Amino acid sequence: MEVKLQVENEILDKIKHTFHSAEVSIPRKQRVEVKLRNDLIHPFLAYLKDTLGFKHLSHISTVDWLEENEIELVYIVMNYDNLVEVIAKIRLDREKPEIPTLREFWPQIETYEREIHEMYGVNFLGHGNLTDFILEDWEGIPPMRRDFDTVKYAKETYFNRPGREDAQDVRTTITKKSGEEIPELAKVYSVRHLE
Amino acid sequence: MEVSYDKESRKIVQAIERFARKHSLWVLAYGTGCGAIEVPPTMTSRYDAERFGIRGAATPRQADVLLITGYLSVKTLKRVIRTYEQMQDPKYVIGFGSCTINGGMYWDSYNTIKLLDMYIPVDVYINGCMPRPEAVISGFIELQKVIAEGKAEGARKYKENLDWYRANQQKIIHNWNMPDYNW
Amino acid sequence: MDSSTWLKILGYIITPITAFVVGVTYGGIVRVITARVQNRFGPPITQNFWDIIKLYSKKTAVHHGLMQHWGPVFAITASVTSLFFIPVLKDSPLWLNNSFNGDIIFLLYMMVFGSLGMALGAGQTGNPNSAIGVARGLALMVGYEVPFVLALVAIMIQFKTTSIAELMAVQDGFSNWLIFQSPFAFIAAILAFLGMMHYAPFDVTFAPAEIASGPASEFGGKYLALMQTSGSIFTFAKLVLFTDIFLGGAGDLVTLIVKTFLLYMIPVLTGIVNPRYRTEQAITFFWKWPTVFGIIAILIVVL
């Protein structure tokens, strides 16, 4: 096992040697996970791209840690030579999430950053084009944050077809019509708790 | 200028008009929903909707039928309203798939409308998620029946109840920066 | 007035009607043929009639300016006027129309007039697709007019006449048809004809998938109906012109329909199996082989 993870361990050593404060781990083969300080993401990705050859930005993902009052950005970059992916994670303050843009490294990152800005309210400094993307004229808290109540918002904003607004369970309706009984075992799965 | 006809000749003209309208439906497919993938097989060799005189139209000005293929988000609804108002009378709307009827699988989404007929008048609904090309063609035949009976009055309803429709539309489209079209 | 004047007036009435009916029916047949080639059943042959009646019955409330209303009118005027100067049948006072000495030269100008009117009308709508379509259409016209004019000039020099009726009189037997008497002119003209009919591969002007039907994109309802009517009449006019000049004309309507239909199948069948040329490719094509054939035709006649 140790021999197989040779490439990953080399990368891990190099990262640890350069960025002392980073927490680096290897969750599985071809994957290196790095937890960083906020201000280090810029030099870290520059180091990965220019020195270690991680030329491909796969994705930016976002996680809303409501309980810890933090928003986590997950940058996934890949190396074409050894097919290792590095997952760089940073945590921003949830009340005022701000981070400099990475447009000078990967121009295509603009689209991801616009979407994250719209869905989570993260402000990318120096981006220059953080305008409406998918949602037009959105007011209020960004919809992908966990304290946003989707069902309540949908019920208040849009018209609902009568008979649909209480999200009836299809199985209950069918059994009521046909006169069958739901087995005890299945009852747990057939009742949906929305509220 | 209104030209007055006597009743009998008007009836004959109307019958010819209805027959022509029924047999020549030019479709503007608004394909942002998943249902857009069902339109090409409907039009091409396997199901061949051209048998019924159904043909694609290139622009809203030339189209008779607006085919809403699936869910509409707030952003696309704005475009649909604009497209619909650019079409020339008589015009019809077909709601396509569950999403236009009651929201479908997007019933609790924060950004898709649930009831299409609150925003633009719908003449025929085709249910299913997604309706197969057979169902689409049967929906068009239903529309042809409605036209032959002279009951496809969606455009007239829209004009008469414009204030009500506008209020519904502006309830969700906050930034209303659209031109007024003189039909 | 004497009887020949009345006959002429009657001719003016029935010629456009015949052209409309035949042209629209040809359009329906083309749609069926296209469908069969694509392994479909296709619409009924009368489909184009219903389309045009429906378009005429539509309300039209679009206003972009005066030329937008006049564009389709110019187009149909040009089609009908062109038709009035083409003798439809040989030696028939009813169908001779306004044929006079020099009508070939007149037609060369008249056939362009409709396109220019449409260009002005489409230009005023302000739709970018219309502007692109108009630019492509006029560029294409510059392409196919060269071999077409060369072919007609070759024929005019060869027979020392500028009258279609005289050309028809020259071809008084199967072997005397101009297609056999001056084959190079025919090749040049028929290749230009492919471009004139706007079928693929020379359909850049209306390409619905690229520029949303081009010049017609802002025209709906009655305007589109006028344009389709004018298109049908113009198609028939062009077919009759080519039949008159190259295929010996026709003594009766049945012969005329057989000849024009066979002629029409050349661009149609070429169009079904071909993809679309880009504008510059199309112009390059027209200025290469058809022009060479046209010049050869002239050289043979002159030398």
XYZ file of C-alpha atoms in Angstrom:
681
model
C 0.000 0.000 0.000
C 2.775 2.354 0.920
C 4.543 1.719 -2.351
C 1.421 2.424 -4.357
C 0.940 5.854 -2.803
C 4.441 6.946 -3.694
C 3.436 9.825 -5.982
C 0.878 11.114 -3.517
C 3.379 11.036 -0.695
C 5.907 12.977 -2.753
C 3.335 15.692 -3.382
C 2.362 15.664 0.277
C 5.981 16.156 1.320
C 6.503 18.998 -1.109
C 3.355 20.794 0.056
C 4.249 20.328 3.698
C 7.731 21.596 3.071
C 6.479 24.761 1.375
C 3.369 25.547 3.384
C 4.028 24.721 7.001
C 0.588 25.650 8.290
C -1.283 23.407 5.820
C -2.952 20.222 7.066
C -2.302 17.619 4.379
C -3.756 14.117 4.198
C -4.235 11.376 1.620
C -7.823 10.100 1.778
C -7.310 7.552 -1.009
C -5.316 6.772 -4.085
C -4.706 9.707 -6.450
C -6.190 12.165 -4.010
C -4.477 14.682 -1.744
C -6.525 16.806 0.605
C -5.178 20.122 1.893
C -6.731 22.389 4.494
C -5.363 25.900 4.253
C -5.398 29.280 5.846
C -7.581 31.730 3.876
C -4.807 34.015 2.742
C -2.683 31.117 1.451
C -5.030 29.900 -1.296
C -3.561 32.261 -3.887
C 0.120 31.313 -3.443
C -0.826 27.686 -2.902
C -2.649 27.304 -6.218
C 0.082 29.295 -7.961
C 2.635 26.860 -6.527
C 0.567 23.850 -7.592
C 0.031 25.165 -11.101
C 3.493 26.478 -11.895
C 5.790 24.185 -9.920
C 3.979 20.881 -9.454
C 2.191 20.885 -12.825
C -1.432 20.876 -11.686
C -2.654 22.595 -14.819
C -6.304 21.574 -14.794
C -8.936 23.197 -12.588
C -11.727 20.642 -12.290
C -14.179 22.450 -10.113
C -14.903 24.778 -7.248
C -17.404 23.486 -4.774
C -18.950 25.202 -1.787
C -20.183 23.860 1.553
C -22.293 25.876 3.958
C -21.300 25.024 7.570
C -24.245 26.698 9.255
C -23.466 25.410 12.753
C -19.874 26.626 12.636
C -20.864 29.884 10.912
C -18.428 29.275 8.114
C -18.508 28.777 4.352
C -16.039 26.341 2.875
C -14.642 26.684 -0.639
C -13.233 23.524 -2.197
C -10.854 23.924 -5.126
C -10.149 20.739 -7.072
C -7.126 20.797 -9.386
C -5.631 17.941 -11.365
C -2.281 16.945 -12.804
C -2.358 15.359 -16.260
C 0.976 13.593 -15.802
C 0.280 11.492 -12.709
C -3.538 11.948 -12.579
C -3.467 13.089 -8.951
C -6.161 15.451 -7.766
C -5.456 17.992 -5.059
C -8.414 19.199 -3.039
C -7.687 22.541 -1.413
C -10.144 23.672 1.255
C -10.468 27.074 2.836
C -13.031 28.378 5.285
C -14.525 31.857 5.084
C -16.547 33.834 7.569
C -20.220 33.187 6.862
C -21.362 36.725 7.644
C -18.984 38.403 5.211
C -17.405 35.824 2.884
C -14.709 37.463 0.755
C -11.792 36.020 -1.217
C -9.681 37.371 -4.097
C -10.571 36.019 -7.505
C -8.402 33.454 -9.313
C -9.178 34.686 -12.796
C -5.541 35.321 -13.654
C -4.731 31.622 -13.178
C -7.674 30.073 -14.975
C -9.902 32.439 -17.012
C -12.690 29.840 -17.046
C -12.983 30.148 -13.278
C -15.145 33.226 -13.894
C -18.263 31.117 -14.440
C -17.794 29.105 -11.222
C -17.187 32.241 -9.221
C -20.264 33.953 -10.611
C -22.401 30.948 -9.725
C -20.993 30.704 -6.210
C -21.519 34.421 -5.767
C -25.131 34.047 -6.781
C -25.959 30.848 -4.917
C -23.969 31.401 -1.692
C -23.253 35.118 -1.620
C -19.479 34.751 -1.624
C -17.835 37.951 -2.822
C -14.876 37.413 -5.144
C -12.733 40.528 -4.945
C -11.411 41.829 -8.246
C -13.673 39.594 -10.312
C -15.244 42.483 -12.202
C -18.263 40.618 -13.601
C -20.283 39.478 -10.604
C -23.618 40.328 -12.242
C -26.830 38.307 -12.499
C -26.098 34.837 -13.787
C -28.927 32.316 -13.494
C -31.218 34.052 -11.048
C -32.427 37.425 -12.220
C -33.230 40.186 -9.754
C -32.825 37.928 -6.740
C -33.628 39.632 -3.456
C -32.974 38.241 -0.003
C -30.583 35.541 1.133
C -28.906 33.436 -1.554
C -30.956 30.296 -2.204
C -28.305 27.634 -1.595
C -27.577 28.745 1.982
C -28.936 26.329 4.504
C -31.016 28.857 6.421
C -33.004 29.555 3.257
C -36.358 27.731 3.466
C -36.979 26.540 -0.087
C -40.458 25.054 0.413
C -41.724 28.092 2.274
C -40.311 30.449 -0.338
C -41.775 28.424 -3.205
C -45.203 28.352 -1.569
C -45.181 32.077 -0.914
C -43.853 33.176 -4.286
C -45.479 30.873 -6.810
C -49.018 29.693 -7.429
C -49.664 26.072 -6.615
C -52.081 23.714 -8.273
C -54.758 22.720 -5.737
C -54.068 19.209 -4.478
C -50.373 19.602 -4.980
C -49.428 22.127 -2.337
C -49.464 19.669 0.594
C -47.134 17.269 -1.251
C -49.387 14.275 -0.861
C -47.763 10.940 -0.644
C -48.519 9.088 -3.850
C -48.577 5.669 -2.167
C -51.134 6.741 0.445
C -53.401 8.128 -2.243
C -53.200 4.988 -4.352
C -53.878 2.627 -1.446
C -56.797 4.779 -0.322
C -58.316 4.569 -3.761
C -57.797 0.845 -4.213
C -58.691 -0.017 -0.632
C -55.433 -1.800 0.164
C -53.533 -1.427 3.394
C -49.925 -0.366 3.659
C -47.816 -2.972 5.490
C -46.391 -1.818 8.835
C -42.872 -2.171 7.472
C -43.440 0.214 4.604
C -45.222 2.866 6.630
C -41.978 4.387 7.799
C -40.979 5.135 4.250
C -44.363 6.258 2.983
C -44.888 9.237 5.267
C -43.008 12.332 4.319
C -42.229 14.854 6.971
C -41.836 18.206 5.391
C -42.454 20.673 8.105
C -61.693 49.714 -40.616
C -64.267 47.020 -39.997
C -65.760 45.409 -43.063
C -69.240 44.094 -42.500
C -70.102 40.785 -44.091
C -73.418 39.113 -44.272
C -73.633 36.176 -41.944
C -73.610 33.327 -44.445
C -70.517 34.428 -46.354
C -68.727 35.179 -43.076
C -69.470 31.650 -41.970
C -67.946 30.173 -45.117
C -64.838 32.344 -44.803
C -64.501 31.369 -41.157
C -64.805 27.680 -42.000
C -62.026 27.978 -44.595
C -59.860 29.980 -42.201
C -60.302 27.450 -39.420
C -59.567 24.550 -41.724
C -56.371 26.233 -42.933
C -55.288 27.167 -39.401
C -55.979 23.661 -38.193
C -53.917 22.050 -40.926
C -51.004 24.412 -40.796
C -49.458 24.757 -37.344
C -46.052 26.364 -37.323
C -44.365 25.622 -34.064
C -41.944 27.750 -32.136
C -40.419 25.307 -29.673
C -39.150 27.076 -26.583
C -36.610 24.453 -25.690
C -35.058 25.271 -22.344
C -36.758 22.421 -20.509
C -35.933 18.726 -20.668
C -38.800 18.197 -23.120
C -36.863 19.828 -25.934
C -35.231 16.458 -26.516
C -38.630 15.009 -27.484
C -39.190 17.554 -30.235
C -36.553 16.351 -32.755
C -37.925 12.763 -32.890
C -41.423 14.208 -33.223
C -40.377 16.209 -36.249
C -38.030 13.726 -37.936
C -38.571 10.519 -39.829
C -39.769 8.208 -37.075
C -42.868 10.150 -35.988
C -42.981 12.777 -38.761
C -45.278 15.487 -37.453
C -45.225 17.144 -40.882
C -47.963 14.687 -41.882
C -50.346 16.877 -39.886
C -48.990 20.132 -41.274
C -46.912 20.750 -38.169
C -43.693 22.500 -39.061
C -41.021 24.394 -37.214
C -41.023 28.170 -37.471
C -37.810 30.128 -37.375
C -39.007 33.255 -35.588
C -41.924 34.272 -33.324
C -43.352 36.486 -36.046
C -43.985 33.470 -38.260
C -45.160 31.057 -35.587
C -48.662 29.967 -34.602
C -47.952 27.643 -31.706
C -45.635 28.314 -28.786
C -44.476 24.999 -27.410
C -43.270 25.322 -23.821
C -41.142 22.238 -23.314
C -40.994 21.710 -19.588
C -40.124 23.852 -16.599
C -39.676 27.588 -16.802
C -37.484 29.473 -14.410
C -38.166 33.111 -13.609
C -35.478 34.151 -16.056
C -36.842 32.069 -18.924
C -40.430 33.065 -18.140
C -39.476 36.631 -18.929
C -38.224 35.553 -22.343
C -41.313 33.432 -22.928
C -43.599 36.389 -22.247
C -41.589 38.495 -24.656
C -41.716 35.792 -27.301
C -45.427 35.240 -26.798
C -46.226 38.912 -27.160
C -44.241 39.132 -30.388
C -46.304 36.386 -32.005
C -49.146 37.388 -34.305
C -52.797 36.481 -33.782
C -54.174 33.868 -33.843
C -51.660 32.190 -31.580
C -51.792 29.150 -29.366
C -49.742 27.815 -26.471
C -49.096 24.175 -25.678
C -47.860 23.362 -22.183
C -45.649 20.332 -22.426
C -44.881 18.016 -19.502
C -45.803 17.920 -15.844
C -43.697 20.941 -14.956
C -45.957 23.319 -16.827
C -49.066 21.805 -15.212
C -48.164 21.715 -11.529
C -44.447 22.124 -11.189
C -43.696 18.433 -11.667
C -40.521 17.362 -9.961
C -39.692 21.022 -9.363
C -42.755 21.563 -7.163
C -40.619 22.981 -4.310
C -37.957 24.740 -6.351
C -37.127 28.326 -5.478
C -36.748 29.407 -9.088
C -39.293 27.646 -11.306
C -42.916 28.580 -11.813
C -45.494 25.930 -10.950
C -48.547 27.029 -12.924
C -47.954 28.171 -16.482
C -51.531 29.306 -17.089
C -51.286 31.986 -14.441
C -48.730 33.815 -16.578
C -49.703 33.112 -20.181
C -52.910 31.466 -21.454
C -52.495 27.794 -22.321
C -54.744 26.112 -24.869
C -53.655 22.501 -24.513
C -51.619 20.683 -21.874
C -49.734 17.490 -22.587
C -48.963 15.596 -19.398
C -46.143 13.196 -18.740
C -42.568 13.473 -17.602
C -41.584 13.525 -20.392
C -44.414 12.926 -22.873
C -43.316 10.653 -25.672
C -43.592 11.827 -29.285
C -46.892 9.943 -29.639
C -48.294 11.989 -26.760
C -46.965 15.191 -28.304
C -48.673 14.419 -31.606
C -51.895 13.537 -29.794
C -51.669 16.890 -28.013
C -51.349 18.643 -31.355
C -54.380 16.742 -32.666
C -56.263 17.881 -29.570
C -55.257 21.455 -30.401
C -56.504 20.950 -33.953
C -59.863 19.830 -32.552
C -60.009 22.895 -30.308
C -59.214 25.157 -33.265
C -61.843 23.482 -35.443
C -64.434 24.107 -32.726
C -63.277 27.715 -32.506
C -62.473 27.420 -28.803
C -58.767 28.242 -28.976
C -59.298 31.718 -27.588
C -56.166 32.020 -25.470
C -54.867 35.128 -27.208
C -58.199 36.921 -26.819
C -58.325 35.955 -23.141
C -54.834 37.326 -22.692
C -55.765 40.645 -24.240
C -58.966 40.983 -22.212
C -57.390 40.051 -18.882
C -54.054 41.682 -19.533
C -54.000 43.471 -16.172
C -54.506 40.239 -14.264
C -51.772 38.466 -16.240
C -49.438 41.448 -15.865
C -49.981 41.491 -12.096
C -49.125 37.793 -11.868
C -46.073 38.225 -14.080
C -44.784 41.242 -12.208
C -45.249 39.459 -8.904
C -42.175 37.357 -9.688
C -40.392 39.437 -12.337
C -39.321 42.424 -10.293
C -37.229 44.230 -12.847
C -39.826 44.749 -15.580
C -37.839 46.384 -18.363
C -39.734 45.037 -21.345
C -41.207 46.972 -24.259
C -44.967 47.089 -24.777
C -45.897 45.348 -27.981
C -48.801 46.690 -29.959
C -50.526 43.559 -31.069
C -61.775 47.116 -78.485
C -61.188 44.156 -80.756
C -60.999 40.558 -79.700
C -57.187 40.372 -79.493
C -57.132 43.075 -76.797
C -59.708 41.219 -74.774
C -57.686 38.043 -75.219
C -54.637 39.865 -73.926
C -56.482 41.159 -70.860
C -57.777 37.651 -70.194
C -54.201 36.438 -70.488
C -53.065 38.954 -67.887
C -55.675 37.578 -65.511
C -55.148 33.863 -65.961
C -51.357 33.845 -66.262
C -50.603 34.858 -62.630
C -53.361 32.568 -61.349
C -51.954 29.621 -63.279
C -48.460 30.515 -62.118
C -49.641 30.669 -58.503
C -51.492 27.356 -58.595
C -48.724 25.520 -60.438
C -45.970 27.100 -58.331
C -47.631 26.280 -55.014
C -48.456 22.735 -56.130
C -44.832 22.268 -57.166
C -43.865 23.462 -53.688
C -46.129 20.839 -52.118
C -44.709 18.108 -54.357
C -41.202 19.183 -53.393
C -42.074 18.867 -49.716
C -43.393 15.338 -50.300
C -40.303 14.375 -52.302
C -38.030 15.798 -49.602
C -39.950 13.832 -46.980
C -39.693 10.590 -48.947
C -35.958 11.061 -49.385
C -35.665 11.534 -45.627
C -37.671 8.320 -45.041
C -40.756 10.239 -43.923
C -44.323 10.159 -45.190
C -44.554 13.894 -45.709
C -47.432 16.378 -45.763
C -50.299 16.278 -48.278
C -49.536 17.949 -51.617
C -52.079 20.692 -50.823
C -50.160 21.626 -47.668
C -48.632 24.783 -49.147
C -52.102 26.086 -50.072
C -53.270 25.728 -46.474
C -50.089 27.394 -45.258
C -50.629 30.384 -47.526
C -54.356 30.691 -46.705
C -53.519 30.530 -43.005
C -50.842 33.189 -43.383
C -53.283 35.457 -45.236
C -55.848 34.934 -42.458
C -53.418 35.923 -39.716
C -53.608 39.347 -38.168
C -50.511 41.436 -38.676
C -49.637 44.287 -36.379
C -45.944 44.858 -36.831
C -44.678 48.234 -37.899
C -41.036 49.046 -38.525
C -41.398 51.705 -41.191
C -42.723 52.266 -44.682
C -40.268 50.058 -46.577
C -41.145 47.109 -44.359
C -44.675 47.226 -45.741
C -43.505 47.852 -49.311
C -40.797 45.153 -49.460
C -43.112 42.151 -50.004
C -45.241 44.252 -52.376
C -42.153 45.040 -54.446
C -41.287 41.348 -54.494
C -44.685 40.263 -55.790
C -44.764 43.147 -58.276
C -41.432 42.050 -59.687
C -42.541 38.405 -59.936
C -45.807 39.183 -61.700
C -44.204 41.755 -63.996
C -41.461 39.311 -64.951
C -44.113 36.742 -65.712
C -46.006 39.191 -67.926
C -43.003 39.523 -70.235
C -42.395 35.801 -70.658
C -44.404 34.042 -73.386
C -45.863 31.068 -71.550
C -46.992 29.074 -74.595
C -45.717 29.105 -78.154
C -47.790 30.912 -80.838
C -50.783 31.451 -78.565
C -52.168 35.008 -78.415
C -53.764 34.252 -75.053
C -50.507 33.156 -73.400
C -48.090 35.321 -75.340
C -48.373 38.126 -72.754
C -46.231 41.182 -73.335
C -43.379 39.557 -75.188
C -41.528 42.076 -77.329
C -38.201 42.445 -79.070
C -35.665 42.812 -76.313
C -37.545 41.126 -73.515
C -34.504 39.040 -72.518
C -32.613 42.195 -71.595
C -35.664 43.588 -69.825
C -36.042 40.367 -67.818
C -32.393 40.455 -66.784
C -33.194 43.693 -64.971
C -36.681 42.808 -63.833
C -35.656 39.579 -62.117
C -33.295 41.471 -59.823
C -35.890 44.068 -58.866
C -37.802 41.816 -56.461
C -34.687 40.872 -54.543
C -33.733 44.519 -54.195
C -37.201 45.398 -52.917
C -37.016 42.610 -50.384
C -33.563 43.781 -49.385
C -34.868 47.280 -48.685
C -37.862 45.939 -46.767
C -35.853 43.495 -44.716
C -33.223 46.114 -44.048
C -35.706 48.412 -42.401
C -36.935 45.825 -39.906
C -33.703 46.288 -37.980
C -33.341 42.593 -37.282
C -29.658 41.591 -37.452
C -30.573 38.240 -39.013
C -32.376 40.082 -41.799
C -29.341 42.244 -42.466
C -27.078 39.187 -42.636
C -29.553 37.394 -44.891
C -29.830 40.374 -47.230
C -26.048 40.708 -47.449
C -25.729 37.010 -48.244
C -28.543 37.093 -50.787
C -27.124 40.052 -52.689
C -23.630 38.527 -52.616
C -25.026 35.281 -53.976
C -26.837 37.230 -56.689
C -23.573 38.840 -57.747
C -22.258 35.276 -58.002
C -24.904 33.645 -60.162
C -25.726 36.646 -62.351
C -22.313 36.427 -64.036
C -22.678 32.969 -65.647
C -26.378 33.592 -66.304
C -25.730 36.787 -68.240
C -22.792 35.188 -70.075
C -25.022 32.309 -71.181
C -27.794 34.627 -72.360
C -25.316 36.894 -74.176
C -23.881 33.860 -75.973
C -27.351 32.875 -77.126
C -28.241 36.420 -78.123
C -25.090 36.654 -80.271
C -25.601 33.218 -81.761
C -29.167 33.841 -82.952
C -28.901 37.618 -83.368
C -32.096 38.236 -81.428
C -33.151 39.520 -78.023
C -36.693 38.195 -78.177
C -37.821 35.040 -76.422
C -40.579 34.472 -78.981
C -38.016 34.446 -81.808
C -35.808 32.057 -79.863
C -38.805 29.756 -79.462
C -39.464 29.966 -83.183
C -35.880 28.903 -83.890
C -36.311 25.652 -81.934
C -38.875 24.011 -84.160
C -37.848 20.418 -83.631
C -36.472 18.208 -80.899
C -32.949 18.336 -82.301
C -33.096 22.113 -82.674
C -33.554 22.802 -78.984
C -30.999 25.225 -77.671
C -29.855 22.670 -75.139
C -28.368 20.823 -78.175
C -27.547 23.861 -80.285
C -25.521 25.637 -77.605
C -24.810 23.134 -74.807
C -22.143 25.232 -73.085
C -24.555 28.118 -72.613
C -27.081 25.655 -71.205
C -24.574 24.263 -68.688
C -23.628 27.750 -67.528
C -27.257 28.805 -67.270
C -28.439 25.686 -65.427
C -25.656 26.017 -62.860
C -26.676 29.641 -62.327
C -30.263 28.401 -62.098
C -29.284 26.257 -59.075
C -28.273 29.441 -57.303
C -31.355 31.326 -58.459
C -33.733 28.798 -56.945
C -32.140 29.129 -53.478
C -32.110 25.406 -52.834
C -29.154 23.762 -51.134
C -26.223 23.985 -51.578
C -26.973 27.645 -52.346
C -29.497 28.364 -49.589
C -27.374 30.668 -47.435
C -29.916 33.461 -47.837
C -32.743 31.812 -45.932
C -30.792 29.252 -43.845
C -33.310 28.830 -40.993
C -30.909 27.044 -38.694
C -28.279 29.771 -38.934
C -29.976 33.125 -39.288
C -33.646 32.366 -38.532
C -34.866 32.472 -42.160
C -32.851 35.587 -42.940
C -34.700 38.411 -44.733
C -38.059 36.930 -43.733
C -37.288 36.750 -40.038
C -39.289 39.826 -39.066
C -42.116 39.185 -41.539
C -45.093 37.185 -40.370
C -48.690 36.747 -41.368
C -49.747 38.567 -44.517
C -46.245 39.742 -45.407
C -44.928 36.215 -45.315
C -47.936 35.098 -47.343
C -47.160 37.754 -49.961
C -43.546 36.625 -50.013
C -44.523 32.971 -50.429
C -47.006 33.838 -53.178
C -44.388 35.890 -54.959
C -41.870 33.085 -54.500
C -44.230 30.553 -56.080
C -45.027 32.828 -59.033
C -41.365 33.693 -59.519
C -40.386 30.021 -59.449
C -42.882 29.323 -62.205
C -41.701 32.370 -64.161
C -38.087 31.251 -64.019
C -39.004 27.697 -65.004
C -41.026 28.942 -67.982
C -38.201 31.240 -69.027
C -35.694 28.384 -69.015
C -38.117 26.102 -70.815
C -38.734 28.758 -73.455
C -35.081 29.474 -74.040
C -33.487 26.047 -73.785
C -36.172 23.368 -74.038
C -38.003 24.705 -77.074
C -40.968 26.166 -75.266
C -44.291 24.365 -75.148
C -47.272 24.250 -77.473
C -49.806 23.293 -74.813
C -50.101 23.376 -71.034
C -49.449 19.662 -70.482
C -46.126 19.801 -72.311
C -45.264 22.958 -70.403
C -45.960 21.329 -67.055
C -43.992 18.187 -67.922
C -41.006 20.224 -69.091
C -41.019 22.699 -66.206
C -41.442 19.905 -63.668
C -38.486 17.958 -65.028
C -36.454 21.168 -65.038
C -37.526 21.923 -61.482
C -36.328 18.536 -60.314
C -32.718 19.483 -61.115
C -32.326 22.070 -58.299
C -34.690 20.162 -55.990
C -32.900 16.832 -56.177
C -29.536 18.590 -55.983
C -30.774 20.425 -52.930
C -32.067 17.400 -51.019
C -28.796 15.508 -51.048
C -26.440 18.434 -50.502
C -25.332 20.374 -47.464
C -25.057 24.147 -47.493
C -22.232 26.149 -49.043
C -20.914 29.160 -47.224
C -21.380 32.444 -49.088
C -17.802 32.778 -50.246
C -17.711 29.128 -51.337
C -20.877 29.641 -53.361
C -19.535 32.770 -55.062
C -16.232 31.051 -55.776
C -18.162 28.182 -57.320
C -20.201 30.466 -59.572
C -17.214 32.461 -60.696
C -15.234 29.333 -61.494
C -16.899 26.595 -63.583
C -20.180 28.179 -64.719
C -18.316 31.330 -65.756
C -15.747 29.267 -67.665
C -18.558 27.463 -69.481
C -20.232 30.784 -70.257
C -17.022 32.218 -71.700
C -16.477 29.061 -73.766
C -20.031 29.423 -75.108
C -19.344 33.008 -76.162
C -15.976 32.119 -77.706
C -17.512 29.293 -79.768
C -20.147 31.674 -81.093
C -17.772 34.543 -81.841
C -14.873 32.614 -83.387
